[in-house]
Every structure is written in C-alpha cells, then in structure tokens.
Short mmCIF file of C-alpha atoms in Angstrom, two decimals:
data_model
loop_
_atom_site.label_atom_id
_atom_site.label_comp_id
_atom_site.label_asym_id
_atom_site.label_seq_id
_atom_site.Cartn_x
_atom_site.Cartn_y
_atom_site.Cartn_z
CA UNK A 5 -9.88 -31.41 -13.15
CA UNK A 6 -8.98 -27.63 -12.27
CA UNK A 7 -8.76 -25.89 -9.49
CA UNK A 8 -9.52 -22.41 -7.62
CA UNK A 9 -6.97 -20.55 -5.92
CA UNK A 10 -8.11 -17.53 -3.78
CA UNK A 11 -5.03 -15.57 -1.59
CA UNK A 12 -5.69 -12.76 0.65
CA UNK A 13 -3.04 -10.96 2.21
CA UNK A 14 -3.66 -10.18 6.08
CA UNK A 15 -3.47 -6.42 7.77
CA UNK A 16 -2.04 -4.73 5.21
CA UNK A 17 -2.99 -1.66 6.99
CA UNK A 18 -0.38 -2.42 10.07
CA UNK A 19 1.92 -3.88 7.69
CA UNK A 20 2.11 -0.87 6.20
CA UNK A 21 1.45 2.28 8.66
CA UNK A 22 3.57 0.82 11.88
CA UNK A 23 6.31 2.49 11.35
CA UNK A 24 6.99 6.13 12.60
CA UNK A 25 9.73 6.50 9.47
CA UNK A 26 7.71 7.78 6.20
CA UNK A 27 10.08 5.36 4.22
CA UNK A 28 9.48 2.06 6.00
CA UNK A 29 5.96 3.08 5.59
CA UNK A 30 7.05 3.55 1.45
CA UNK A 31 9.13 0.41 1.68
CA UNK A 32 6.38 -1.57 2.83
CA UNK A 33 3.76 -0.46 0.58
CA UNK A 34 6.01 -1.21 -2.32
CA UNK A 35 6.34 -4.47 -0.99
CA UNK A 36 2.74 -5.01 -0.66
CA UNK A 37 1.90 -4.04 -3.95
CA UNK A 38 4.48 -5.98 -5.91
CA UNK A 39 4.09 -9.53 -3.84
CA UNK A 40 2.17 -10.99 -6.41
CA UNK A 41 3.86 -10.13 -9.89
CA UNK A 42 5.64 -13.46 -9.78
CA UNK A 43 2.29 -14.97 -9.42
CA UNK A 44 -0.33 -13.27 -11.56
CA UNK A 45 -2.10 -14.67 -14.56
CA UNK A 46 -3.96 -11.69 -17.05
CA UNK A 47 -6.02 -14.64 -18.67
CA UNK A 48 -6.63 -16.96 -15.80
CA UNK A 49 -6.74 -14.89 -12.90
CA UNK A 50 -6.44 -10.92 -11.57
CA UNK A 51 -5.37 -9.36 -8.40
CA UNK A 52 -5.44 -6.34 -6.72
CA UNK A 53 -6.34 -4.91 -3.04
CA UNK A 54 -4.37 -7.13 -1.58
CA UNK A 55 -5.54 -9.91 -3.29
CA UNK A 56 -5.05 -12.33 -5.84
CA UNK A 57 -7.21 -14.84 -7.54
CA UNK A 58 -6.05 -17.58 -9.68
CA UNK A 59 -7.63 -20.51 -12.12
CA UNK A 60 -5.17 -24.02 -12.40
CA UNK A 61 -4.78 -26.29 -14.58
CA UNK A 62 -4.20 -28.49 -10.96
CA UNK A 63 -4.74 -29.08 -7.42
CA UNK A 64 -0.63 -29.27 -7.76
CA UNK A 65 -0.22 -26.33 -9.37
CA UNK A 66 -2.25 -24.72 -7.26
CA UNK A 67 -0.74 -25.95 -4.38
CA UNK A 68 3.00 -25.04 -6.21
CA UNK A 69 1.66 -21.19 -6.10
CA UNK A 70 0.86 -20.84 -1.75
CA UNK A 71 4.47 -22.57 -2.00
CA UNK A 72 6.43 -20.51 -3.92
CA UNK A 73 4.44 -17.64 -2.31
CA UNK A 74 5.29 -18.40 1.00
CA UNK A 75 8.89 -18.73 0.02
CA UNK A 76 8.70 -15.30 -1.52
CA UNK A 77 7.41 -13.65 1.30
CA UNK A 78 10.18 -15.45 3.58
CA UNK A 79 13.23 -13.85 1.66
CA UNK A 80 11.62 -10.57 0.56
CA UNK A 81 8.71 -9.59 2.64
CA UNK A 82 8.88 -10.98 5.91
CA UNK A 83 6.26 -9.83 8.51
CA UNK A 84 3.95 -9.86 5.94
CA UNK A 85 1.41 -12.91 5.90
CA UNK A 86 -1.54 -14.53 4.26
CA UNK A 87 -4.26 -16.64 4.12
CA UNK A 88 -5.12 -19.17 0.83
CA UNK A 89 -7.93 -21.26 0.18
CA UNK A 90 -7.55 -23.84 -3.08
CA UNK A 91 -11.03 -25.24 -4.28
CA UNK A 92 -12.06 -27.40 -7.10
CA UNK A 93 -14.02 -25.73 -9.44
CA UNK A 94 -17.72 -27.03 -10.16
CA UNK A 95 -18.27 -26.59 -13.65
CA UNK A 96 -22.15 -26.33 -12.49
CA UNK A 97 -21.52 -23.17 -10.83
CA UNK A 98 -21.26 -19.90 -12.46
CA UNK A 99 -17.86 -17.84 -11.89
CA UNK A 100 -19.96 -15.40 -9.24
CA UNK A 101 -21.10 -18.77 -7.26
CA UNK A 102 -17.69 -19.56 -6.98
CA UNK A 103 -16.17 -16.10 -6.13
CA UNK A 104 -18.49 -16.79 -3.40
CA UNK A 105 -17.52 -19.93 -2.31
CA UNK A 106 -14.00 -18.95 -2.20
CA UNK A 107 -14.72 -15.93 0.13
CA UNK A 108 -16.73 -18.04 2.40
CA UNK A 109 -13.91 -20.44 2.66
CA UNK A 110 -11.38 -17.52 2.90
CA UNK A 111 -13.28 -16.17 6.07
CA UNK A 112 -13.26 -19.20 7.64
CA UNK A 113 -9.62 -19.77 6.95
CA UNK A 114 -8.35 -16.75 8.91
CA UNK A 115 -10.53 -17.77 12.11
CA UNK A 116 -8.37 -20.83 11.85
CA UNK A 117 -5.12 -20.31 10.76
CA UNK A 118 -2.82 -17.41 11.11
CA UNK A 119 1.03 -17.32 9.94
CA UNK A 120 4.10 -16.50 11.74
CA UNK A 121 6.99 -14.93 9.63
CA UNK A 122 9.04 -12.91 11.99
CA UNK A 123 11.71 -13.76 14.75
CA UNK A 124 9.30 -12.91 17.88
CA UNK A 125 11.46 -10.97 20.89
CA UNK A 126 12.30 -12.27 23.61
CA UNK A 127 14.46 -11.30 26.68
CA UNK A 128 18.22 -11.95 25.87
CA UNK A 129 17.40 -10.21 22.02
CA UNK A 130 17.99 -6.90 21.62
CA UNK A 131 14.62 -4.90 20.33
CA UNK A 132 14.52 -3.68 16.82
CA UNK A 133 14.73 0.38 17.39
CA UNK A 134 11.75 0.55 14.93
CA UNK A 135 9.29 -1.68 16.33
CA UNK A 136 8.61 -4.67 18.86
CA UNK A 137 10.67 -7.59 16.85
CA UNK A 138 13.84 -8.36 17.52
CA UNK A 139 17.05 -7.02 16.20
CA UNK A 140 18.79 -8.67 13.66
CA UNK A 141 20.77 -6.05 11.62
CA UNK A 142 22.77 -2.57 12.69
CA UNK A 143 21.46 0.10 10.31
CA UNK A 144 23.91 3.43 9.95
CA UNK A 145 21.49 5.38 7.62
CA UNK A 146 20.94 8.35 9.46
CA UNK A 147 24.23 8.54 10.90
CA UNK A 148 23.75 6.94 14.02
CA UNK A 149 24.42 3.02 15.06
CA UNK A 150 21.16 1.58 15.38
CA UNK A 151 19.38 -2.33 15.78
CA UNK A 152 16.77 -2.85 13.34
CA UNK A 153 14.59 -6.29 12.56
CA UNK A 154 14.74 -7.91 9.39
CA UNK A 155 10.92 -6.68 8.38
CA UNK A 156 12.52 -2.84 9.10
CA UNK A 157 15.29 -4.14 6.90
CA UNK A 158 13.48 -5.69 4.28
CA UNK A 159 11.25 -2.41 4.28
CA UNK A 160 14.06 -0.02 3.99
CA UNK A 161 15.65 -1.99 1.00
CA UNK A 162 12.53 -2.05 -1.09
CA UNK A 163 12.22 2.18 -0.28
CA UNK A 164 15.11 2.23 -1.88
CA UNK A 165 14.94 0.09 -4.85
CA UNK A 166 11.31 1.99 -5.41
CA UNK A 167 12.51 5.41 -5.19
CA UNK A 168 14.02 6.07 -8.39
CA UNK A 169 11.19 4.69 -10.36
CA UNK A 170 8.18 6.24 -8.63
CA UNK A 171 10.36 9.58 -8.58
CA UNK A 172 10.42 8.94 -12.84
CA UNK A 173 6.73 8.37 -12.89
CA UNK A 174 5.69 11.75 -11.03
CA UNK A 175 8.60 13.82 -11.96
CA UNK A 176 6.42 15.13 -15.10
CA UNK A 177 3.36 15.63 -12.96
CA UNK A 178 5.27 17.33 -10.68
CA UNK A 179 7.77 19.48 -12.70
CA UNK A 180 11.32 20.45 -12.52
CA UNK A 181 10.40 22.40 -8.91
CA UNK A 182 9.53 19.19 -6.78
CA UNK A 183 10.83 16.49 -5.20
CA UNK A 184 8.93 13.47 -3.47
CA UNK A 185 9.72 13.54 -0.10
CA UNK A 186 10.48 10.93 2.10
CA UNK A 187 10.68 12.15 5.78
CA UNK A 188 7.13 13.16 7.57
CA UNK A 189 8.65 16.79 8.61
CA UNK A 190 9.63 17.48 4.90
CA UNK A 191 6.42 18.36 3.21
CA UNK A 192 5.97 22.08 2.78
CA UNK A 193 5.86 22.74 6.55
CA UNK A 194 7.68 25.43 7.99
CA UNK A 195 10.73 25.02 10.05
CA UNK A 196 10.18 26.26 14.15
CA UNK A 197 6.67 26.62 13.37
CA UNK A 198 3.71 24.35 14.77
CA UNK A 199 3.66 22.28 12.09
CA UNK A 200 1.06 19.33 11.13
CA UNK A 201 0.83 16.89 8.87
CA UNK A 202 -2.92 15.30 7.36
CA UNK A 203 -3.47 11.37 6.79
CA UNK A 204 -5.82 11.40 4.54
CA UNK A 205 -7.52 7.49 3.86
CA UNK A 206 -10.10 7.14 1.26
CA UNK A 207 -12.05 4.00 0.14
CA UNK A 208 -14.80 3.23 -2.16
CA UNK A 209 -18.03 2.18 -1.16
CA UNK A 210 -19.86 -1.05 -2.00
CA UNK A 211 -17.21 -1.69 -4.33
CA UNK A 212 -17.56 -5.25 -3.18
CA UNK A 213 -20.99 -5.62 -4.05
CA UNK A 214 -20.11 -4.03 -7.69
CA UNK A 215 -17.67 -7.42 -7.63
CA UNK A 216 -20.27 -9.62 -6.56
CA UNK A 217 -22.46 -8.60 -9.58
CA UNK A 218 -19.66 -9.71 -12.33
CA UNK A 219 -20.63 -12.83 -13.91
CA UNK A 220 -17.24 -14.10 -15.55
CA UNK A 221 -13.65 -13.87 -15.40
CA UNK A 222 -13.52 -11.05 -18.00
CA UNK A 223 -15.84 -8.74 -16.17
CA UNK A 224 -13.70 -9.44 -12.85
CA UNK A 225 -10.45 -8.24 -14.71
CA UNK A 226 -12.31 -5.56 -16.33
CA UNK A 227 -13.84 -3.90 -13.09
CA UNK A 228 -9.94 -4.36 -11.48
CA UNK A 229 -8.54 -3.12 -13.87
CA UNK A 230 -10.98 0.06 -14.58
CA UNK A 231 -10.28 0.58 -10.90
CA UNK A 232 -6.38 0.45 -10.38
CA UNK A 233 -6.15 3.05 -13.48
CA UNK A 234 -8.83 5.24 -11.97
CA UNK A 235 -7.24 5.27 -8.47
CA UNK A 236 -3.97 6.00 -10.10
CA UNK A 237 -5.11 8.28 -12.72
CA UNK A 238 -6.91 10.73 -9.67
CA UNK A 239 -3.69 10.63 -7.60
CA UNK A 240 -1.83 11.76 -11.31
CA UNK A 241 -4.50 14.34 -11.57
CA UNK A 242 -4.37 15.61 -8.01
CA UNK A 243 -0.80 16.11 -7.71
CA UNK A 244 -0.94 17.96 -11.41
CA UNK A 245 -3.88 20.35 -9.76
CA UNK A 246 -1.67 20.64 -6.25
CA UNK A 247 1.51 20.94 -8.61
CA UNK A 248 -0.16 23.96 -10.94
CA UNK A 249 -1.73 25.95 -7.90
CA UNK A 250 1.69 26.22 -5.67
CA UNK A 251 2.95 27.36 -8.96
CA UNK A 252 -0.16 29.90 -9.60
CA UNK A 253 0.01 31.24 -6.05
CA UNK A 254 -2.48 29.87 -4.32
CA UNK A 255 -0.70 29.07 -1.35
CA UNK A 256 1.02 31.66 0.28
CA UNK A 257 4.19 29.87 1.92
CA UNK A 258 4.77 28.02 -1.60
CA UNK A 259 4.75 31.63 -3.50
CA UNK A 260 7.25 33.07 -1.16
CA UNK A 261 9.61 30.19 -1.62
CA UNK A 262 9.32 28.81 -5.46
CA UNK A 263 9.74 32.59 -6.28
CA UNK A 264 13.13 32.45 -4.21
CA UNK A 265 16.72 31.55 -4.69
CA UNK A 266 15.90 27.93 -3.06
CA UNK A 267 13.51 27.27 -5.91
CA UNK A 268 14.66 24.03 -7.30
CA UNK A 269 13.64 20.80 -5.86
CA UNK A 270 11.29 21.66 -3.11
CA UNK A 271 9.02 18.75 -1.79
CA UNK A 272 5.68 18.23 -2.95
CA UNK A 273 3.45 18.70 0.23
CA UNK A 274 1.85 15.34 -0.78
CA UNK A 275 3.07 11.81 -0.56
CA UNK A 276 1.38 8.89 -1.72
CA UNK A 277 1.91 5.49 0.57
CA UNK A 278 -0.16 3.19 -0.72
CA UNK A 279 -2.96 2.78 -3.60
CA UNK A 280 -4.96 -0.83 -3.37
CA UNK A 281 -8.08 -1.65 -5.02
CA UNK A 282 -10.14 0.70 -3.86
CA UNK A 283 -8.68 2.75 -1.39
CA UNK A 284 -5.57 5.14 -1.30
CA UNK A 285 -3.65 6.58 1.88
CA UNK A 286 -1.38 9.70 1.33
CA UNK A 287 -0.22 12.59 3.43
CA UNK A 288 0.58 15.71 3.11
CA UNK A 289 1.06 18.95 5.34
CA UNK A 290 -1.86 19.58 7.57
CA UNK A 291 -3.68 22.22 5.61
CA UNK A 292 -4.07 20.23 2.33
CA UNK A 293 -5.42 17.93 3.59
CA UNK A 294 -9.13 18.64 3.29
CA UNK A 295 -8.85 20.31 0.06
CA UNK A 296 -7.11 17.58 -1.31
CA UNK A 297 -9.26 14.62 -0.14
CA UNK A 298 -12.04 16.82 -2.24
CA UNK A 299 -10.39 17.26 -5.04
CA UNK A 300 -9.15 13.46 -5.65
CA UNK A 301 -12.70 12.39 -5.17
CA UNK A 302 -13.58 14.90 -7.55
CA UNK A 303 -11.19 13.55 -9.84
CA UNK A 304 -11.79 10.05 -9.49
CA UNK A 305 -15.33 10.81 -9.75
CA UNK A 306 -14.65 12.40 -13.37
CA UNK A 307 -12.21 9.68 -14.21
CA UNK A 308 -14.90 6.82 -13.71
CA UNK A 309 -18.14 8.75 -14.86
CA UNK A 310 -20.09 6.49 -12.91
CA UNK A 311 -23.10 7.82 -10.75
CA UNK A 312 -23.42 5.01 -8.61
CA UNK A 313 -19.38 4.41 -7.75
CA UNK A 314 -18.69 6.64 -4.71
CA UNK A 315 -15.95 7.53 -1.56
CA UNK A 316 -15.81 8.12 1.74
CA UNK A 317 -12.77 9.75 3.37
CA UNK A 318 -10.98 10.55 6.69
CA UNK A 319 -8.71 13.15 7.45
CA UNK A 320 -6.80 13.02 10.38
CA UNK A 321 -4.79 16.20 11.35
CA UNK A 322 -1.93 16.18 14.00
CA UNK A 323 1.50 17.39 14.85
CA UNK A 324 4.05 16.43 12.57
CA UNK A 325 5.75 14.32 15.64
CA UNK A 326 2.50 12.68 16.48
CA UNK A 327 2.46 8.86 16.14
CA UNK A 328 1.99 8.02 12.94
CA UNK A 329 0.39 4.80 13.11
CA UNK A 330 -2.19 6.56 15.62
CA UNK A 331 -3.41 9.02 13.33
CA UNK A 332 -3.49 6.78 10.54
CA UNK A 333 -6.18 4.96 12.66
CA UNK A 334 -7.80 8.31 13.22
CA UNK A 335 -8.19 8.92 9.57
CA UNK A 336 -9.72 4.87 8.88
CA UNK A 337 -12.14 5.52 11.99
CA UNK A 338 -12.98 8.99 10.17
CA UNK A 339 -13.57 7.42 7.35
CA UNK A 340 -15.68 4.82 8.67
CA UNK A 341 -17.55 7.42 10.63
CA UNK A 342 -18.23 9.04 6.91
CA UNK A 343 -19.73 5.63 5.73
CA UNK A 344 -21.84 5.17 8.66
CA UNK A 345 -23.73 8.77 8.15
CA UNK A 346 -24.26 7.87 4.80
CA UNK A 347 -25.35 4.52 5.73
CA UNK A 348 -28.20 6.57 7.62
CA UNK A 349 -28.78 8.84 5.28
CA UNK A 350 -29.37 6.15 2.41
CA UNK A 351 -27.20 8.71 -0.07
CA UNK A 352 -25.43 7.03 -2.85
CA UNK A 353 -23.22 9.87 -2.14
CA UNK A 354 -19.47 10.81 -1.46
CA UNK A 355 -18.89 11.90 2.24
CA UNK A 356 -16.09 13.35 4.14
CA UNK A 357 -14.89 13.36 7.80
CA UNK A 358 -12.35 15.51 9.33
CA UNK A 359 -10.79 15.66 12.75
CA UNK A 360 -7.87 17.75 14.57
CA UNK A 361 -6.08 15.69 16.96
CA UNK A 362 -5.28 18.29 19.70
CA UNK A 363 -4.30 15.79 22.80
CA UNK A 364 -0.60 14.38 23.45
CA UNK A 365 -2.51 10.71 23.19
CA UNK A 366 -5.21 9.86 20.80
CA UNK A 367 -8.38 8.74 22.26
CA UNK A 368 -11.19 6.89 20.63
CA UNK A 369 -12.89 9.37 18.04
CA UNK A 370 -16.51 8.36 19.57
CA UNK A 371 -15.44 9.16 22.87
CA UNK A 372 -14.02 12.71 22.16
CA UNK A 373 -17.02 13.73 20.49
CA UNK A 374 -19.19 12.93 22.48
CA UNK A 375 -16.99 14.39 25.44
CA UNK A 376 -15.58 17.44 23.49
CA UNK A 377 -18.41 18.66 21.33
CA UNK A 378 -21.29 19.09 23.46
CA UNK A 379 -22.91 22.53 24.55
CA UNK A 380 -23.85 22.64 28.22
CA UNK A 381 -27.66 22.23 27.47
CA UNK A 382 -26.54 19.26 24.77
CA UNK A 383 -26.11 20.96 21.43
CA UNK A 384 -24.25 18.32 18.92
CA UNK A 385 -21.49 20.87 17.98
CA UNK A 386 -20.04 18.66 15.37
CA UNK A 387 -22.31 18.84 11.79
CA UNK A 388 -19.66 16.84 10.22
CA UNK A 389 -19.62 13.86 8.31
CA UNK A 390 -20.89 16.18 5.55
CA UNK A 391 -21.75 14.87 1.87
CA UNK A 392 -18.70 16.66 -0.22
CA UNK A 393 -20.98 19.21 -1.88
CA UNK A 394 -22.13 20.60 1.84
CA UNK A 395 -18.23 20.24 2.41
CA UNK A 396 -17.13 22.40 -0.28
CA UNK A 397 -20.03 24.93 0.42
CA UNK A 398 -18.68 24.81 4.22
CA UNK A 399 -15.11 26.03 3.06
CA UNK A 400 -17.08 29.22 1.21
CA UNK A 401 -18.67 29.82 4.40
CA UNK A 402 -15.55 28.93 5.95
CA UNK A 403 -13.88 31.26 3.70
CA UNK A 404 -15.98 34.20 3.96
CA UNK A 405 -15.82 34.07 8.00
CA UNK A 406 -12.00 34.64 7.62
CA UNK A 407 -12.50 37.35 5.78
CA UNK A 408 -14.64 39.66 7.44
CA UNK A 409 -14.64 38.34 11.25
CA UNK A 410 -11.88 39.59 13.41
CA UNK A 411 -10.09 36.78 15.41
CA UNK A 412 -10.93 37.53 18.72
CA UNK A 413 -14.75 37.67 17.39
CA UNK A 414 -14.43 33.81 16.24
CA UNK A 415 -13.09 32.71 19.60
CA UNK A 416 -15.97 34.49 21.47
CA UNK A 417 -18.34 32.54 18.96
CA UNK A 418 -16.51 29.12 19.90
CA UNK A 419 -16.78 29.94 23.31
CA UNK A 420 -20.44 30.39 22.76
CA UNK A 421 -21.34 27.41 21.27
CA UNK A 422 -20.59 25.82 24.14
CA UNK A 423 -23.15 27.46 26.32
CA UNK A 424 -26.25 27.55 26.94
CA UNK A 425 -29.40 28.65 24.80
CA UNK A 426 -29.59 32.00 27.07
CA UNK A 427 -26.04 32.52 26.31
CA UNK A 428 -26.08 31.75 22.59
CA UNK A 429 -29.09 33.91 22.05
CA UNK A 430 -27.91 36.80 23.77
CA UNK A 431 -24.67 36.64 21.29
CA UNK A 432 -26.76 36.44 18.31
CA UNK A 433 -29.18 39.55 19.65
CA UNK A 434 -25.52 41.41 19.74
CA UNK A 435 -24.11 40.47 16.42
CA UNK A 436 -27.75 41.71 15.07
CA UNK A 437 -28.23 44.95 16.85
CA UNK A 438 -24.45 46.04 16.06
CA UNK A 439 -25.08 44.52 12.39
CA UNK A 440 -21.50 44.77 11.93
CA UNK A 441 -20.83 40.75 11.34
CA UNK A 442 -22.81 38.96 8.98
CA UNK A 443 -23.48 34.93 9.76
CA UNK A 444 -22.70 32.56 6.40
CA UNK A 445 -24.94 29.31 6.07
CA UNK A 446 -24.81 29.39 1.67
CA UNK A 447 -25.52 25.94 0.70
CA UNK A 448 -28.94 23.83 0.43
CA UNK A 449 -28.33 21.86 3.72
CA UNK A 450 -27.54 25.12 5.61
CA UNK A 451 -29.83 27.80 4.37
CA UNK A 452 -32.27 27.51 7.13
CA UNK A 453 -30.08 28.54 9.66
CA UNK A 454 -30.91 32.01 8.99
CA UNK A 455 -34.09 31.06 10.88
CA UNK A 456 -32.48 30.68 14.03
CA UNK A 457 -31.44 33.11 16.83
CA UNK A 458 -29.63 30.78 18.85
CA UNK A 459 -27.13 29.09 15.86
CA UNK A 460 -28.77 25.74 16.21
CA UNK A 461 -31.39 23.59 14.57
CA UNK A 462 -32.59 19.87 15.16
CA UNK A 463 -30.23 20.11 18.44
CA UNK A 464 -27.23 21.05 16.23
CA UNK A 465 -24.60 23.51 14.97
CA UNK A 466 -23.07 24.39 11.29
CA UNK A 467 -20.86 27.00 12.98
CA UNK A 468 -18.30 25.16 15.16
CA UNK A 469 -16.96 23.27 12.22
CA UNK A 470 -16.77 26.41 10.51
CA UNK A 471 -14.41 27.93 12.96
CA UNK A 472 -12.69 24.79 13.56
CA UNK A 473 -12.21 24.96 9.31
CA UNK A 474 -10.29 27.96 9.44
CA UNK A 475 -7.39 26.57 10.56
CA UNK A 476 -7.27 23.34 8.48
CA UNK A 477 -7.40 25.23 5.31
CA UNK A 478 -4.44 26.42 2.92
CA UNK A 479 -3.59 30.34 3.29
CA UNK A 480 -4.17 31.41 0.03
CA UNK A 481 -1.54 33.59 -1.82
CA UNK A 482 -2.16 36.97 -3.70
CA UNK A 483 -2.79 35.60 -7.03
CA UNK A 484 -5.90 33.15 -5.96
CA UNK A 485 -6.96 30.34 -8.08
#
C-alpha cells in the first residue's frame, strides 16, 4: 500500500523579508530554498515554491520524512515551519484527483495546526537586536557587541556559507567589474545623496491552474522544472543586459565611476533574494527598478515562448533606510493590485504596478490612492496598473517630457492635475496658444488624449504618472543604449 506525502512550508514571505539586514534576508532565502534537498525524490516526487511533494513506498516512510524534516528544520532552520498532510493513494484516482485531494487536506491542515520552532520572549530574556525573539547568541560582526536569536543566527551562518557559491555562479554574468552586494545602502547609490532603493516582487499568474491541468507525475516535474530554469535563466539574462548597459553607458553615475580609478569590484545595483516557483523578489537602487521589472518579464517571456504564461509585478520605491519588510509588502500589494486590473480587464496579459513611498510610515496602498491621487472635482490621477506594452510606451512619453519640458513647467502641470476642470483647461489653452510645449500620449491606449483640452478622459489622467516617472527612471549616460 503507498502513500502520498504533500509538505508546504508556511510564510515564506516573513521568513524571509523580516529582517532590516540584506544578509539575513540572503541567509534566509538560502535556507528556504535548500530545506528540502535531503528530502527530494526526481522519480517519485518534485518540489519547488516552497513545496515539496513526495510518493512512498509507506505510511512509515512517509511518516520517517515530516520526522526527519522537522528535525532538520530544528538544527538548521529554526523559525521556519510547515504544514504536511500524508494520504493513501487510491489507485482509482488519477495523479490530478489526488494533487487535489492533497491540497484540500493541506488547507485544512493549516486552519488546524500551526508549529512553534523558536524560543518566544519573555520578560527576564533579553530581545534579539534583530527582531522580537529572544536573545540567545552575542554577534560581533559589525564591530559592535550585539544579542541576536538563534533564527538571526542560523540566518547569518547560511549568508555566509551561500556567498561564495552564488558569487561563482554570477561572477561571469557579471564580469570582472562587479561584486554582489550584501548591505541595502551598497547598490550603486550615491553616498550623501537621497538615495532609494526598489523591491521589485514578481509572480506568475494562474500558474496554479497550469498545475492543475498536468495529468501525471512526469508532466508535474516537467512544468517545475521548465519553470525553476526559466525563472533563473531571466534573472541570468537580466543581470547580463543590466551588466552590458552600465558598461555601454547608459547610466550616467555607472559611466563616471567604471571609467575611474575605483573601477574594480563595484556592486551590481541588483540583488537577487529569493527565486521560488513562480515568483522572484530582488532589489536594486531605486531607479532600476521599473526598467528592470520590464526587462525580466521580457526575458522570461522569451525564455518560455509561451503566449498564455504571464506576470504581474510590484515595485515599491523608498529611502534606502526605509523598513524593509514594509516596502516589501508595498511591492506584494502592488503586485496584487497589477493582478486585480487584469482580472478586470480579462487580458491574458503581463501588468505592472509602481509606487513611490514618500511618507516616514507606510500606509495601506488603497488608502493613499484614493487619498493622494484625486483632483478636487475627482479625477483618478493614477492610470497605473498598466499592461507592460502601455508601460514601456509610458517611459517614451516619459522620456520625451524630460527632454523638452523645463522643470518648473512639470511641477506647474502636477499642480494642475490636481485642480479643477476650469483650472486644467485654462493650462492646456496656455500650453496651446504659446505652442512652445508639446503634450506626449504615443501608444494605442493613450492616443486619444490628444482629444482632450482638459488632460483627462473616462474621469482619468495619463499625465501624473508621467511626471511621477521621471524620477523613477535611470539617468541615461552620453553613449545611450
């Protein structure tokens, strides 16, 4: 009689992205991703996402693997938990029926039970300097005499038995001029500047439907595995495209210092945290990070040369000494906001969402744009999610705005937006009697706003996400790409 085994690991995402230290946040994902080697089967099982399925012999052996698991995570990985489910396998039922099964089972598991692998704080502990546990361990690494929690701990000492290797697999991606960084203010922002670094969170949609539709084993492990290589094939690609157009000249900060005498080892203004299934989370300095979300899509797109797989992403944007778990949650709700639109729009498209966290707290992304994006006389001044062909087209327009509209100009027009039709009008009846300043819309979903005379249509506005674009894009070097 065999058995079923079905293990899901639970919030990866705050598991990962707690910590405020980029390589806790690297420690962690390594973690995550390497959990199951100990455990996975190529012919009887597959894993991946945080998952891993497996086929026994046994309802003992089956058992013998949430064991051995559990111990695992105990000594290597603590903080991090899951949930299992072990059924016997109907021969009646066909391999989807019992995916099914299993997922039922696993959803009804985690209303039920929920593990506890940490040392909880309590008053006479002293608090881990990292996070709400309690301290266990005094960490010297940066100099300084500090309490740390075994999960910090555990976190820190897979960072570093990770670095060398994921250094060795980029390191001819990259070339001889970069380094991987592992500090948030170390990737290509400038020192005493307002610097800000991009989350950028992207995730396939209805990949789990795609999974539902496989029929045996073998097309599971194929789909997996035609997905991890994809995902990590586009982040290969991506860094190659970043690597080549820093070295080209495309972006101006990188020209002035690759061509200097500090040349060698700069850091890549990317870092990847974590790839899983279908979804990838890396940052990088605030300006790449819409161009970069575009072109890994792009690339992932090309990679799997299928029509119907698509992505949604999120980009967050906020000062480098932001929170870092809070604008990772920016970038997931961004990315969810991306889904929804194209929920609405029943595309089988890619979208893209973008926000600037300006405030000293984040607030709930609904809430500020419904607050902060509203014209007196109730204008939507947010156009955005946008499908990533209208995206790209936007950074033309964006593009062209830059270079023919003085600055003062563009923050009159943001100022405008905001008022009232009267108001608006009367600024468009200037721009078009002075005919100095011409208004961009190129793209399909924008070339009707040359009809209007108040910059709005349907009750909204192309134009304040175009001004709002002009700061969240690289500044391109003299020798453009």
């Amino acid at each position: 009689m065999s058995y079923d085994v079905l293990i899901d690991l639970r919030a990866i995402q705050d598991y990962i992205f707690s910590s405020n230290k980029l390589k806790d946040n690297l420690g962690a994902s390594h973690l995550v991703s390497h959990i199951f080697d100990d455990f996975k089967d190529e012919e009887k099982g597959f894993c991946g996402g945080g998952n891993l399925y497996r086929h026994c012999d046994s309802e003992s052996q089956a058992k013998e693997i949430v064991k051995n698991l559990s111990r695992a995570i105990f000594e290597t990985a603590p903080g991090l938990s899951f949930n299992a489910v072990i059924e016997e396998t109907r021969e009646e039922e066909g391999f989807s029926s019992r995916m099914e099964r299993l997922h039922q089972k696993l959803q009804e598991e985690k209303q039920t039970h929920q593990q506890v692998t940490t040392l909880r704080s309590y008053g006479v502990n002293a608090q881990c300097s990292s996070g709400p546990l309690s301290a266990q361990y005094v960490d010297y690494s940066d100099g300084s005499r500090k309490y740390i929690s075994e999960v910090v701990k555990a976190k820190r000492l897979a960072a570093d038995k990770a670095k060398d290797k994921i250094n060795k697999e980029y390191q001819n991606i990259m070339g001889k001029e970069f380094v991987l960084s592992e500090e948030f203010n170390k990737l290509g922002q400038k020192e005493g500047e307002d610097s800000h670094l991009a989350v950028v969170y992207i995730d396939g949609n209805d990949i789990g439907k795609l999974y539902k539709g496989q029929k045996s084993l073998a097309e599971y492990q194929n789909l997996s595995r035609k997905m991890n290589n994809a995902m990590s094939d586009a982040l290969k690609a991506t860094i190659k495209i970043l690597a080549d157009n820093i070295r080209k000249g495309k972006w101006k900060y990188y020209e002035q210092e690759i061509n200097s005498e500090n040349a060698e080892s700069l850091p890549l203004p990317l870092r990847p945290i974590y790839i899983g299934g279908d979804d990838i989370t890396f940052v990088c300095e605030g300006k790449l990070g819409i161009a970069l979300a575009c072109t890994y899509i792009d690339q992932i797109k090309t990679i799997l040369n299928e029509k119907d797989i698509t992505f949604c992403a999120g980009i967050a944007i906020a000062k480098t000494n932001f929170p870092f778990f809070q604008t990772y949650k920016a970038a997931e709700a961004l990315c969810s906001s991306a889904k929804n639109k194209r929920f609405k729009e029943n595309e089988n498209e890619s979208y893209i969402d973008f926000h600037r966290i300006n405030a000293s707290i984040y607030s709930d992304l609904e809430k500020v744009r419904k607050v902060q994006y509203k014209s007196v006389d109730g204008i939507e001044l947010l156009y955005r999610p946008y499908k990533i062909k209208d995206l790209e087209d936007q950074i033309e327009n964006a593009k062209n705005f830059a270079k023919t509209w003085p600055k003062s100009k563009l923050a009159k027009f943001r100022e405008v937006l905001y008022k009232d039709s009267s108001e608006r009008r009367a600024f468009f009846q200037e721009l078009e009697s002075r005919g100095e300043l011409e208004l961009f819309y190129k793209g399909k979903a924008f070339e009707n706003y040359k009809h209007s005379d108040n910059f709005t249509l349907g009750g909204k506005t192309i134009y304040l996400d175009i001004i709002e674009l002009l700061d969240l894009l690289p500044e391109e070097g003299s020798n453009e790409v």
